[in-house]
Coordinates of C-alpha atoms and ligand atoms in Angstrom, one line a residue:
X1 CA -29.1 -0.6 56.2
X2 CA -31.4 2.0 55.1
X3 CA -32.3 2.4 52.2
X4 CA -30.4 4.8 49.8
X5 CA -32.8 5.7 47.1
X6 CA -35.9 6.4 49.2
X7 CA -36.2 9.8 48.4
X8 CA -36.3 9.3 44.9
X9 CA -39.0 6.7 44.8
X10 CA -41.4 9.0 47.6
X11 CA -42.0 12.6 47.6
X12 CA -42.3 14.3 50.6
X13 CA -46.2 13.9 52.2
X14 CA -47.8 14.8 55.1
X15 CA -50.6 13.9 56.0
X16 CA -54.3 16.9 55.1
X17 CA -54.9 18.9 58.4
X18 CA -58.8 18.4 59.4
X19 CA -61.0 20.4 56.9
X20 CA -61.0 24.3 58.0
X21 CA -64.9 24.3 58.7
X22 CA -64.6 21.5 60.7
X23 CA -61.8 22.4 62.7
X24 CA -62.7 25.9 63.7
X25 CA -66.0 24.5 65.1
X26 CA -63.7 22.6 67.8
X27 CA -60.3 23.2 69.9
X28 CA -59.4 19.2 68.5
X29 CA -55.7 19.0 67.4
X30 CA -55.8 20.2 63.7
X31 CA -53.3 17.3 62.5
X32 CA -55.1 13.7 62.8
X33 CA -52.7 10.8 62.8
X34 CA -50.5 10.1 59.5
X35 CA -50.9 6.2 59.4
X36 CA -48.4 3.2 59.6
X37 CA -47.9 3.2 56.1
X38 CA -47.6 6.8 55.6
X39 CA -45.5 7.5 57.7
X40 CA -42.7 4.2 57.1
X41 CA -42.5 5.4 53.7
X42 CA -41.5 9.0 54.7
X43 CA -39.1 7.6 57.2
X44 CA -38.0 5.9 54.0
X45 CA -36.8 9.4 52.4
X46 CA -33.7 9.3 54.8
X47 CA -30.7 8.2 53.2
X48 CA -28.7 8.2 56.3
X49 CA -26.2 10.4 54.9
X50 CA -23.6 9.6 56.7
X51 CA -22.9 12.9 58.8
X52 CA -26.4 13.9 59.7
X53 CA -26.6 17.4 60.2
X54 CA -30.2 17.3 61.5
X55 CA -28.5 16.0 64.7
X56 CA -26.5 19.9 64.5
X57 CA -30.5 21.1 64.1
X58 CA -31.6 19.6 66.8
X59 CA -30.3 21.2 70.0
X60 CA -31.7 17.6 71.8
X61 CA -29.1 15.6 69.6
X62 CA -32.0 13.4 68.7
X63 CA -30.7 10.6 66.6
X64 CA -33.2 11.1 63.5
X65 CA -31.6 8.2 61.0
X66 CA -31.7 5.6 63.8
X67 CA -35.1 6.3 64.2
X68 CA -35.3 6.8 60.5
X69 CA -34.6 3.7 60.0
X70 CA -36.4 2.0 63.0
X71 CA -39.9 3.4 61.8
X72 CA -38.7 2.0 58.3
X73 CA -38.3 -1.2 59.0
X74 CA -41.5 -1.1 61.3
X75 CA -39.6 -1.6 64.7
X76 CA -41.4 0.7 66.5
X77 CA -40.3 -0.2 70.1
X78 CA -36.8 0.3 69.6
X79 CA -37.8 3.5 67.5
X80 CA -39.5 4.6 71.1
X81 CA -36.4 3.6 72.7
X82 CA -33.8 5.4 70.5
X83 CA -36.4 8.5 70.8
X84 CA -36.8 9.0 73.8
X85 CA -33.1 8.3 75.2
X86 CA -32.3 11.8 74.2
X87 CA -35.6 13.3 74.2
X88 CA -38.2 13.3 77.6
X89 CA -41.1 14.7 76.0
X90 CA -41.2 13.8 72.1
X91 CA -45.1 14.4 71.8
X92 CA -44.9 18.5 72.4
X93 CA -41.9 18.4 70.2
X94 CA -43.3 16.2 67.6
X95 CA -46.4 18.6 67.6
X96 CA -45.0 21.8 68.3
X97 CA -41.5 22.5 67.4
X98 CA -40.9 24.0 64.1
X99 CA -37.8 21.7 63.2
X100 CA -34.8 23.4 62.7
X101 CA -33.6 19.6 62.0
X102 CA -35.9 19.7 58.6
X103 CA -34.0 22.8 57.7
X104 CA -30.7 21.2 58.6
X105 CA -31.7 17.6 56.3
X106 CA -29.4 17.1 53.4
X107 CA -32.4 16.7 51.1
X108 CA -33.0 19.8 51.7
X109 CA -30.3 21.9 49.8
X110 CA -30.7 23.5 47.0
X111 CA -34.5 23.8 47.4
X112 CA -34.8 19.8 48.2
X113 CA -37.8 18.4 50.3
X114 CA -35.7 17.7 53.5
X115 CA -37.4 14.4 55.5
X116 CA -40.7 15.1 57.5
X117 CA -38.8 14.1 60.4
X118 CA -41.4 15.9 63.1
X119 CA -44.0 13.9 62.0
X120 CA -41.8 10.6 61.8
X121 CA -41.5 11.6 66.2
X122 CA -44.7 13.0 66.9
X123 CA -45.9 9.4 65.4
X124 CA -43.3 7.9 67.2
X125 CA -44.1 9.3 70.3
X126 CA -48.2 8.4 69.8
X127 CA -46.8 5.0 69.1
X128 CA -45.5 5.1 72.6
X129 CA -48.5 5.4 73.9
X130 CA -50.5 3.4 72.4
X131 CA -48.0 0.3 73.0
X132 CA -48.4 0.0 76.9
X133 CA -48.6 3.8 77.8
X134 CA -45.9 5.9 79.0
X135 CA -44.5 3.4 81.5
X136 CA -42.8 5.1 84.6
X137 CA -38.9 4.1 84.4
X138 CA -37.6 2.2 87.9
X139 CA -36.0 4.2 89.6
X140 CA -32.4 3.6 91.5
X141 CA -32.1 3.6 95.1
X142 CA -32.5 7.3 96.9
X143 CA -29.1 9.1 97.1
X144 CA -30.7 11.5 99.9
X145 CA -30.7 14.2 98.1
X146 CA -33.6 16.7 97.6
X147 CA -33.7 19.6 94.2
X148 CA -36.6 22.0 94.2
X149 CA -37.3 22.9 90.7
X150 CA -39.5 26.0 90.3
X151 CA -41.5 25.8 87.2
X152 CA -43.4 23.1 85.6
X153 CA -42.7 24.3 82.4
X154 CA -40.8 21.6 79.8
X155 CA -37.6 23.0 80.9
X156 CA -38.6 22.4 84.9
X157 CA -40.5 19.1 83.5
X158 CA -37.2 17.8 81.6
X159 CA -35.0 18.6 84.6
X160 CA -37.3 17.2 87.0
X161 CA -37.9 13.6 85.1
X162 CA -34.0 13.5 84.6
X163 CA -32.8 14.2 88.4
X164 CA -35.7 11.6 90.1
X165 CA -34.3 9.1 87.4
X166 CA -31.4 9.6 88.8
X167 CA -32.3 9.0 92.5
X168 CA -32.9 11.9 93.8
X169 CA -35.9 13.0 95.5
X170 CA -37.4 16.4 93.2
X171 CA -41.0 18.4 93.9
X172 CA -42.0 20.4 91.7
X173 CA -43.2 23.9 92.4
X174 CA -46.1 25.9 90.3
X175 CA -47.6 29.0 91.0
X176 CA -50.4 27.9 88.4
X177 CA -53.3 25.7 89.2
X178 CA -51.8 23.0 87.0
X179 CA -48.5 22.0 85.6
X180 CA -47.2 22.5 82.1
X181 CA -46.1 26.1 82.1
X182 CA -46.6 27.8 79.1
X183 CA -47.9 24.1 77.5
X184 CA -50.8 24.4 79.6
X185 CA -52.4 28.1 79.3
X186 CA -50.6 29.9 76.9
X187 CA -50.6 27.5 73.8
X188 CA -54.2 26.4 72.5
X189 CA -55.5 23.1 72.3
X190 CA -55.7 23.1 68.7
X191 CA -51.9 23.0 69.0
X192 CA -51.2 20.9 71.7
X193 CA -53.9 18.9 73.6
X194 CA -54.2 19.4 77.0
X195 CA -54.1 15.2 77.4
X196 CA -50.6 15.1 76.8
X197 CA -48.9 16.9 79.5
X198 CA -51.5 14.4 82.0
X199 CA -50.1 11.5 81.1
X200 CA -46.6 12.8 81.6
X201 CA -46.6 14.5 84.5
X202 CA -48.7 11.1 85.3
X203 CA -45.4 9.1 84.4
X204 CA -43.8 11.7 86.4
X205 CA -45.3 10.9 89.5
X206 CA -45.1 7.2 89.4
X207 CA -41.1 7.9 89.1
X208 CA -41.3 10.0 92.6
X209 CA -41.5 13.7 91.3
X210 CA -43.9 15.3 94.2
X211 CA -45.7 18.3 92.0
X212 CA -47.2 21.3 94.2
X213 CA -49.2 23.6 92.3
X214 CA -50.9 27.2 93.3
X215 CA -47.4 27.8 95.3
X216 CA -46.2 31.2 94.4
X217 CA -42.3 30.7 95.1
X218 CA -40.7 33.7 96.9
X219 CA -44.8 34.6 98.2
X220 CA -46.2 31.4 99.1
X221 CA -42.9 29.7 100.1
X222 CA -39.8 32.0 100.6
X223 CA -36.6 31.3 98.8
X224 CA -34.8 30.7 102.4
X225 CA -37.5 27.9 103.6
X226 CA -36.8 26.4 100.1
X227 CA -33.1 26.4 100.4
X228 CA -33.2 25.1 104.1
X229 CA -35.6 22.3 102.8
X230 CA -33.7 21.0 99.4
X231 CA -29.6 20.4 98.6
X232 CA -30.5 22.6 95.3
X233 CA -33.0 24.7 93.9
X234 CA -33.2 25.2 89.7
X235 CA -35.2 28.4 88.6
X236 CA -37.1 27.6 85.5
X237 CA -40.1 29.9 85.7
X238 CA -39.9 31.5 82.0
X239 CA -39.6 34.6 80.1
X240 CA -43.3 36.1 81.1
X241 CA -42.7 39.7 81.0
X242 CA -45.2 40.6 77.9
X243 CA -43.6 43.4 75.8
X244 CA -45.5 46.4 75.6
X245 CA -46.1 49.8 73.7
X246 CA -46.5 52.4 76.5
X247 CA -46.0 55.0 74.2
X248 CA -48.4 54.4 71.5
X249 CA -51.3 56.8 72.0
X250 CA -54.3 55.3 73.1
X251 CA -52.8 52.1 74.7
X252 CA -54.8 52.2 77.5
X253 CA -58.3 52.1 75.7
X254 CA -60.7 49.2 76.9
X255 CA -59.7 46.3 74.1
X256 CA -56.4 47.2 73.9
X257 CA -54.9 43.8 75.6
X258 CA -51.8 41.5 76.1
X259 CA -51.8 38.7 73.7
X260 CA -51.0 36.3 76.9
X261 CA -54.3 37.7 78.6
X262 CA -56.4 36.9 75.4
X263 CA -55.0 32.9 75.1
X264 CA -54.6 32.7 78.8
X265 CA -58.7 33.7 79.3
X266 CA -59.4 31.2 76.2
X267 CA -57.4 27.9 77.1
X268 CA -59.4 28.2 80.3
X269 CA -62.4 28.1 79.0
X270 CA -61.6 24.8 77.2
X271 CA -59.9 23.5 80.1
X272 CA -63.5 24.0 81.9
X273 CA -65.8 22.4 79.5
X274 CA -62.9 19.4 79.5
X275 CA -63.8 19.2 83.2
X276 CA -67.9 19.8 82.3
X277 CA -67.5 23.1 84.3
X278 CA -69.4 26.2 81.6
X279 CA -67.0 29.3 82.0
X280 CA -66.5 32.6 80.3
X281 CA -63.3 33.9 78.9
X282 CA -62.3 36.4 81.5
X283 CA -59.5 38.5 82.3
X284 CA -58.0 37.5 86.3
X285 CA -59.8 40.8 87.7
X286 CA -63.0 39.8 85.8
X287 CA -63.2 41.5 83.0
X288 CA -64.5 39.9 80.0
X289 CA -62.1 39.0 76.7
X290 CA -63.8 37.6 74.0
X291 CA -63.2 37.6 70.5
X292 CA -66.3 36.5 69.5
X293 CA -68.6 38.8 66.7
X294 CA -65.6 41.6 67.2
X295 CA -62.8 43.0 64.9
X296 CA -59.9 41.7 65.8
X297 CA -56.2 43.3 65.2
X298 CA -53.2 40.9 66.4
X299 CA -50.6 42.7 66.8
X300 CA -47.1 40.7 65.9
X301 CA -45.6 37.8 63.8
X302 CA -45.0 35.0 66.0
X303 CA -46.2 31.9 67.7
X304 CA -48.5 33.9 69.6
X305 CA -49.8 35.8 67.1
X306 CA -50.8 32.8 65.2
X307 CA -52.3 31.1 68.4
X308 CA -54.4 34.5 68.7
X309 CA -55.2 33.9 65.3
X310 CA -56.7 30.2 65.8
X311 CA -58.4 31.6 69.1
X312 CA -59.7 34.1 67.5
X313 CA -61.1 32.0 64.7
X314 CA -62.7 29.9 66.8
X315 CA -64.9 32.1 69.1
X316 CA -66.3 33.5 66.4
X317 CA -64.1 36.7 65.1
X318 CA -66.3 39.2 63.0
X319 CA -62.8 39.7 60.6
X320 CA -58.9 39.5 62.1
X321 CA -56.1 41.3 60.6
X322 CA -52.4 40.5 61.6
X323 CA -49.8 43.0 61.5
X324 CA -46.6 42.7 61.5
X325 CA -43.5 45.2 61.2
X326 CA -41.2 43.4 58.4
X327 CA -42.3 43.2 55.4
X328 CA -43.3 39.5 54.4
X329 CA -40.3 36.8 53.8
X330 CA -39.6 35.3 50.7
X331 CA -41.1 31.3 50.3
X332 CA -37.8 30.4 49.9
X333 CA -34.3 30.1 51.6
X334 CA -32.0 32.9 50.3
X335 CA -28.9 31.2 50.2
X336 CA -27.1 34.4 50.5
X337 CA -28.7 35.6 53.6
X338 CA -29.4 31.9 54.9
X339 CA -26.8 29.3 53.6
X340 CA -28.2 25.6 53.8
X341 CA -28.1 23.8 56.9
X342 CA -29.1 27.5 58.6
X343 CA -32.4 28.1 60.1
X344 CA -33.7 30.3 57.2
X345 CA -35.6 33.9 57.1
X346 CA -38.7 32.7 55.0
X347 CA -42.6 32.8 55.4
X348 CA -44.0 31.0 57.7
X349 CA -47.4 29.9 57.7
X350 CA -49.0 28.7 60.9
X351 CA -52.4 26.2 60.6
X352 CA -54.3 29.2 61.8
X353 CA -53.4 31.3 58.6
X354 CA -55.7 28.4 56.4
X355 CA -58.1 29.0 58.9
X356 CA -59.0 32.7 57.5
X357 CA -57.6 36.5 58.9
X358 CA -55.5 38.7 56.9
X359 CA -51.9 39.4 57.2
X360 CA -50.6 42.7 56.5
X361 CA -46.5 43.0 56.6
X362 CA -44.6 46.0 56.7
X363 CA -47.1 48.2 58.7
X364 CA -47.1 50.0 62.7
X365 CA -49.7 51.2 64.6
X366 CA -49.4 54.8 64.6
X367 CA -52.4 55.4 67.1
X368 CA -55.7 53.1 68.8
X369 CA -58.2 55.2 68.3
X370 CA -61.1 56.2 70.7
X371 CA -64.7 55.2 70.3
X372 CA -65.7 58.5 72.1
X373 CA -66.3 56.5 75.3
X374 CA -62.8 54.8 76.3
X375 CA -63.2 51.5 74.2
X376 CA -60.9 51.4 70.9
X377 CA -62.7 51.2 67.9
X378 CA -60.0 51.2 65.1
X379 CA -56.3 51.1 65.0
X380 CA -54.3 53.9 62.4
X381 CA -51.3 52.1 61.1
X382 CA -48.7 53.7 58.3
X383 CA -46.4 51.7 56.3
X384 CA -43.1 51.7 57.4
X385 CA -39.3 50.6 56.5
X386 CA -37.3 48.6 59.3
X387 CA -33.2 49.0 58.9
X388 CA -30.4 48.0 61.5
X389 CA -27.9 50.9 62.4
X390 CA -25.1 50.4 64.5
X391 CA -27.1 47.0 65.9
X392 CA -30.4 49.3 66.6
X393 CA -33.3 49.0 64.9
X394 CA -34.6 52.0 62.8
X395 CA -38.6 51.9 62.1
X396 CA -39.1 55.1 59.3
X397 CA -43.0 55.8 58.8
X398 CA -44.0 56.2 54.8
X399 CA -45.3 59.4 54.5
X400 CA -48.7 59.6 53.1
X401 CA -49.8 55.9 54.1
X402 CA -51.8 56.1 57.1
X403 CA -54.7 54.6 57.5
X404 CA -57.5 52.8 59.6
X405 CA -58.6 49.2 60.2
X406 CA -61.4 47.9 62.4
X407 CA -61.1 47.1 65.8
X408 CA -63.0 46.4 68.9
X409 CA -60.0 44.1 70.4
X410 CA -56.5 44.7 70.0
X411 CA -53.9 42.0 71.1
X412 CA -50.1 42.6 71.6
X413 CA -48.3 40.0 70.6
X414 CA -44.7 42.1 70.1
X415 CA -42.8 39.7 72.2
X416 CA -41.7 39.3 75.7
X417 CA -38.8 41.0 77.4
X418 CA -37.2 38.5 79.4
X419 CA -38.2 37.0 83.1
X420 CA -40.5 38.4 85.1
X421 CA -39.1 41.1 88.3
X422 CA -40.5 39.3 91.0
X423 CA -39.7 38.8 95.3
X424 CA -37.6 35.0 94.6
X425 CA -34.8 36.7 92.7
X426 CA -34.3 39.4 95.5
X427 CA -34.6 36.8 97.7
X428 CA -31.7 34.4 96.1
X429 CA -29.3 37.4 94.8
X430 CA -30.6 36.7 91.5
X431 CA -30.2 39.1 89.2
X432 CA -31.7 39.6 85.4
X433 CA -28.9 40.7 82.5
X434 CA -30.1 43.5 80.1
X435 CA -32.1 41.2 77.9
X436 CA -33.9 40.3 81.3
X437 CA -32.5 36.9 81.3
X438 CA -30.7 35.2 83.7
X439 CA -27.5 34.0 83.6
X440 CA -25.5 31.1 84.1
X441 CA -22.1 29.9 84.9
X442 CA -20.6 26.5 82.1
X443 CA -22.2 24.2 85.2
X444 CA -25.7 26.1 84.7
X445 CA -25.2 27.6 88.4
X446 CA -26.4 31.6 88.6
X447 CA -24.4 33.8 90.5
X448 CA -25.9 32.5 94.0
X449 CA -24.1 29.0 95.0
X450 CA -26.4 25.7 94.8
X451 CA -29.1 27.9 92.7
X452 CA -29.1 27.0 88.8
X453 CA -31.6 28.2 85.6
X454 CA -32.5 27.1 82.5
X455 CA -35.1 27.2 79.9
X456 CA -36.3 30.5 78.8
X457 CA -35.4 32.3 82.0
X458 CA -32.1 31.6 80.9
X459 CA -32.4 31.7 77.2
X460 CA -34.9 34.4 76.4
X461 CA -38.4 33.1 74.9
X462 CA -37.6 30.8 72.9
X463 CA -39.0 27.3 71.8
X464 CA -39.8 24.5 73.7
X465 CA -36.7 22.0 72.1
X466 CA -34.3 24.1 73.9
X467 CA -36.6 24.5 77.2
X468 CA -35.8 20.3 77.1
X469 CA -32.5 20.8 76.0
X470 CA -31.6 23.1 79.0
X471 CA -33.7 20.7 81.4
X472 CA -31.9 18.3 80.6
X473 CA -28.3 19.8 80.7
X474 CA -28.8 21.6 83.8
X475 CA -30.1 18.2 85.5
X476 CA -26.6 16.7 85.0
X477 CA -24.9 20.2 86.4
X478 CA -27.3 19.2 89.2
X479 CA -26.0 16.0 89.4
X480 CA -22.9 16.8 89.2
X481 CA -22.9 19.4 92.3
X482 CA -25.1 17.0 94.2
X483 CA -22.0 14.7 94.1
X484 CA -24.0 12.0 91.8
X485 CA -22.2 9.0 90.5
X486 CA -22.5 8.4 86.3
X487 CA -22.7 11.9 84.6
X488 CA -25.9 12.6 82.9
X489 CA -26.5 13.8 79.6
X490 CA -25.8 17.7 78.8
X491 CA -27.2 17.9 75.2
X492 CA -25.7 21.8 75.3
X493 CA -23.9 24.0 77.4
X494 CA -25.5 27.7 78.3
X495 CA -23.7 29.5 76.0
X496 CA -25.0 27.0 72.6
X497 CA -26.8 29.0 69.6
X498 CA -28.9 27.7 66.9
X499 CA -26.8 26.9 63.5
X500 CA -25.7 29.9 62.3
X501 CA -23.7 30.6 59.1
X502 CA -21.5 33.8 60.8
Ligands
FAD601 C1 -48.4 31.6 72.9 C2 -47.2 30.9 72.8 C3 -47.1 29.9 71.8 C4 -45.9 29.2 71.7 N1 -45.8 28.2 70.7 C5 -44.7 27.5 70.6 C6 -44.6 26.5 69.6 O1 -45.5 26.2 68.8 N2 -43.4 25.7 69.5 C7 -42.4 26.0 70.3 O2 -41.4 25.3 70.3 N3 -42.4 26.9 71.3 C8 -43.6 27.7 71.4 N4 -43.6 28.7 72.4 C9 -42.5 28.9 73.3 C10 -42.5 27.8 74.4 O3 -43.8 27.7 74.9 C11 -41.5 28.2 75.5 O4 -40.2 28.4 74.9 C12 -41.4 27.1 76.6 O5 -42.6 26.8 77.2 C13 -40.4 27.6 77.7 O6 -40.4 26.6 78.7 P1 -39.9 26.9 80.2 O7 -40.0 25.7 80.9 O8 -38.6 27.6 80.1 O9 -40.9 28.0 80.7 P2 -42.5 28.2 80.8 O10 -43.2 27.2 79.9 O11 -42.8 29.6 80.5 O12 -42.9 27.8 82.3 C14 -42.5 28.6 83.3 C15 -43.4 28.3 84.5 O13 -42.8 28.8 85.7 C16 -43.9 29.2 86.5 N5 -43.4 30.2 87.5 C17 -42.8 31.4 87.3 N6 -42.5 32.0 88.5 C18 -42.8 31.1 89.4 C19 -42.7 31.2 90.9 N7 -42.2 32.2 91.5 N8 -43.2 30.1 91.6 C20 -43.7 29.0 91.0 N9 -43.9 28.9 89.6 C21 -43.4 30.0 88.9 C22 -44.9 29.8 85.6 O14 -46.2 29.9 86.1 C23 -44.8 28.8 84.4 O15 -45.7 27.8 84.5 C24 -44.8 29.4 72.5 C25 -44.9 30.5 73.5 C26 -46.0 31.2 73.6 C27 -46.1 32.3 74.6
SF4_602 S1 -37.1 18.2 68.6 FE1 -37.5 19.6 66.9 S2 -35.4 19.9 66.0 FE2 -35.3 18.0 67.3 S3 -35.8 16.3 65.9 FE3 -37.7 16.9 66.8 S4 -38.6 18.4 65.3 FE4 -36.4 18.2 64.9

């Protein structure tokens, strides 16, 4: 029975990130561990409310008050159990998802301190491993049947871990030279370790997932010798196509880069000295991208503008600005705009905003301008106003507010439109929706028999909850096509949304 007036003997805690100085000087994990006792009186704070709406937040269905309550009462391998019966890899979400549960939590209306339930997993999920290791699950006997899954992404990973448990025989296919997707390369290690995905994909293997990496699908293998070798093939290979701003002048100045090309170059470089190999950030044709004693202008609001940020930080950024086209959210839920258990429109502040930088809200770059010889040396921006008409979006320039800021690297961090174009989806009859998604029938097939998608090819960049979410649902679509015996679990259906109040 848990208890009932928890949150009004504890405030909400979590436990201090590392000290700024400290942390910048290494690509460690910013968080260290919360503690036993710590973290059991948090999980204290949930009253088990009776109709949990964080289960609504959390498009996995994770059961938060029986783990609530397991952590509580110090039960921590049932805890693990109940965890990870809904969710395959509880250590990225426990570290990177930003909880739309939290904003679901009863506590949390009318300006409440909901439960720090992603820190209750994440130390779950460490608790895991440190009782015994990820221990591969048996697996049944073979049913004979054989999925490709292209992507090792956590949507690929999820669906992967899900259809070997299930007896069938999966490989893995990444045109990477490791697996992880955008885990792996595109998020920094000060977010998300790169130790975590090894021991997975570790656990992985034991249960009979074959992994090839450096196979470009559709180059390296052709979508025809695919189908002829498995029953079923699942596309998860992302939303990759970087967003770009062909039309602002000076785009193609030397400095003026992708976001993706900046991280990309830098979680390398770490990944390297990890493996005592020195390296250099560099761009794939050679080019060096380095942050280090420049002026740096991120260009965007999102995750990967706050990875740039940290990046940044740490190689040694002469000054950063941030610049983003809305003008800055309030601190708090408008319950207006946002009623509670909504995912609210408010400020969000990323680690790498403690870590220094400046963020300027309600600006666009009007112009990169030219150092004389090709290389950008300062970006114009003008203040602007952003409205919707008729569902388009209307960016008016403030007259009279132009002006210049510092730069000798640009990054574009303005979003990603959709899956990349590339020779598989010809290949399968696959085509990409306006949003340059794919999509997919209630069973998570695409349009081409015996070929399914999910993750953010499906979705749209999104977040990595629903890149497990989908995993896992189009596994048991899998399964059921394959002819399998006992459904498996379909946490949402292709057309599910995030909480929304209209
Ligand atoms: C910089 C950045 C930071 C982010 N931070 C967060 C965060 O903090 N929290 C959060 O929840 N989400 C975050 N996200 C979003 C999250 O990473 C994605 O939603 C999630 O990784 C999507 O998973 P996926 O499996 O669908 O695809 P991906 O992770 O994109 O993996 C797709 C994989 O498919 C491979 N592939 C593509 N085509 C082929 C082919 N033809 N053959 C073989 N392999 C192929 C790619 O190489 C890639 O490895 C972030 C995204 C970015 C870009
Ligand atoms: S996966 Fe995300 S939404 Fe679900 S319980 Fe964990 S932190 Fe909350």
């Amino acid at each position: 029975m848990p208890d009932p007036n928890g949150f009004l003997r504890y405030p909400r805690r979590v436990p201090a990130r590392r000290p700024v100085p400290v942390r910048i000087s290494d690509w460690r994990e910013v968080y260290p561990p919360a503690g036993e006792e710590l973290i059991r009186e948090q999980a204290t704070r949930c009253m088990d409310c009776g109709i949990p709406f964080c289960h609504d937040g959390c498009p996995l269905g994770n059961r938060i008050p029986d783990w609530n309550d397991l952590v509580r009462t110090g039960n921590w391998d049932a805890a693990v159990a109940s965890l990870h019966a809904t969710n395959n890899f509880p250590e990225f979400t426990g570290r990177l998802c930003p909880a739309p549960c939290e904003a679901a939590c009863v506590l949390g209306i009318a300006g409440g301190d909901p439960v720090t339930i992603k820190q209750v997993e994440v130390e779950i999920a460490d608790a895991a491993v440190e009782r015994g290791g990820l221990r591969p699950q048996p697996v049944p006997a073979p049913t004979g049947r054989s999925v490709a899954v292209v992507g090792s992404g956590p949507a690929g990973l999820a669906a992967a871990q899900q259809l070997a448990r299930a007896g069938h025989a999966v490989t893995v296919y990444e045109r990477d030279d490791a697996i992880g997707g955008l885990l792996r390369y595109g998020i920094p290690d000060f977010k998300l370790e790169k130790r975590h995905i090894d021991r997975r994909v570790a656990q992985l293997a034991a249960e009979g997932v074959e992994f090839r990496t450096g196979v470009n699908v559709g180059v390296d293998v052709t979508a025809e010798q695919l189908r002829a070798r498995h029953d079923a093939v699942l596309l998860a290979c992302g939303a990759l196509a970087g967003r770009d701003t062909p039309e602002t002048p000076g785009r193609r100045l030397r400095g003026v880069h992708q976001a993706m090309a900046h991280l990309v170059a830098a979680n390398r470089v770490v990944a390297a000295a990890g493996e005592g190999r020195p390296a250099l950030a560099v761009l794939p044709d050679g080019t060096p991208i380095d942050a280090a004693g420049r002026h740096v202008v991120i260009i965007g609001g999102g995750d990967t503008a706050a990875d740039c940020l940290g990046v940044a930080h740490r190689q040694g950024a002469a000054g950063v600005h941030q610049l983003d086209l809305y003008p800055q959210p309030p601190a708090a839920r408008d319950e207006e705009r946002d009623p509670w258990p909504t995912w609210p429109w408010i400020l969000r502040s990323y680690p790498a905003h403690e870590e220094g930088g400046e963020r300027v809200f309600a600006v666009a770059v009007q112009e990169f301008v030219d150092d004389g010889t090709g290389q950008v040396r300062a970006v114009r921006i003008a203040e602007v106003t952003v409205e919707k008409r008729d569902g388009r979006r209307i960016v008016s320039v403030v007259p009279g507010t132009e002006r210049e800021l510092p730069a000798d690297l640009v990054l574009l961090a303005i979003g990603f439109e959709g899956t990349e174009e590339q020779p598989l989806l010809t290949q399968l009859r696959v085509t990409r929706n306006p949003r340059g998604a794919v999509d997919a029938r209630p069973d998570w097939q695409t349009g081409t028999d015996g070929v399914f998608v999910a993750g953010d090819m499906h979705r749209g960049a999104s977040l990595i909850v629903w890149a497990i979410a989908e995993g896992r649902a189009a596994a048991a679509g899998i399964h059921a096509y394959l002819g399998g015996g006992t459904p498996l679990p379909a946490p949402v259906d292709p057309g599910a949304q995030p909480l929304a109040a209209r």
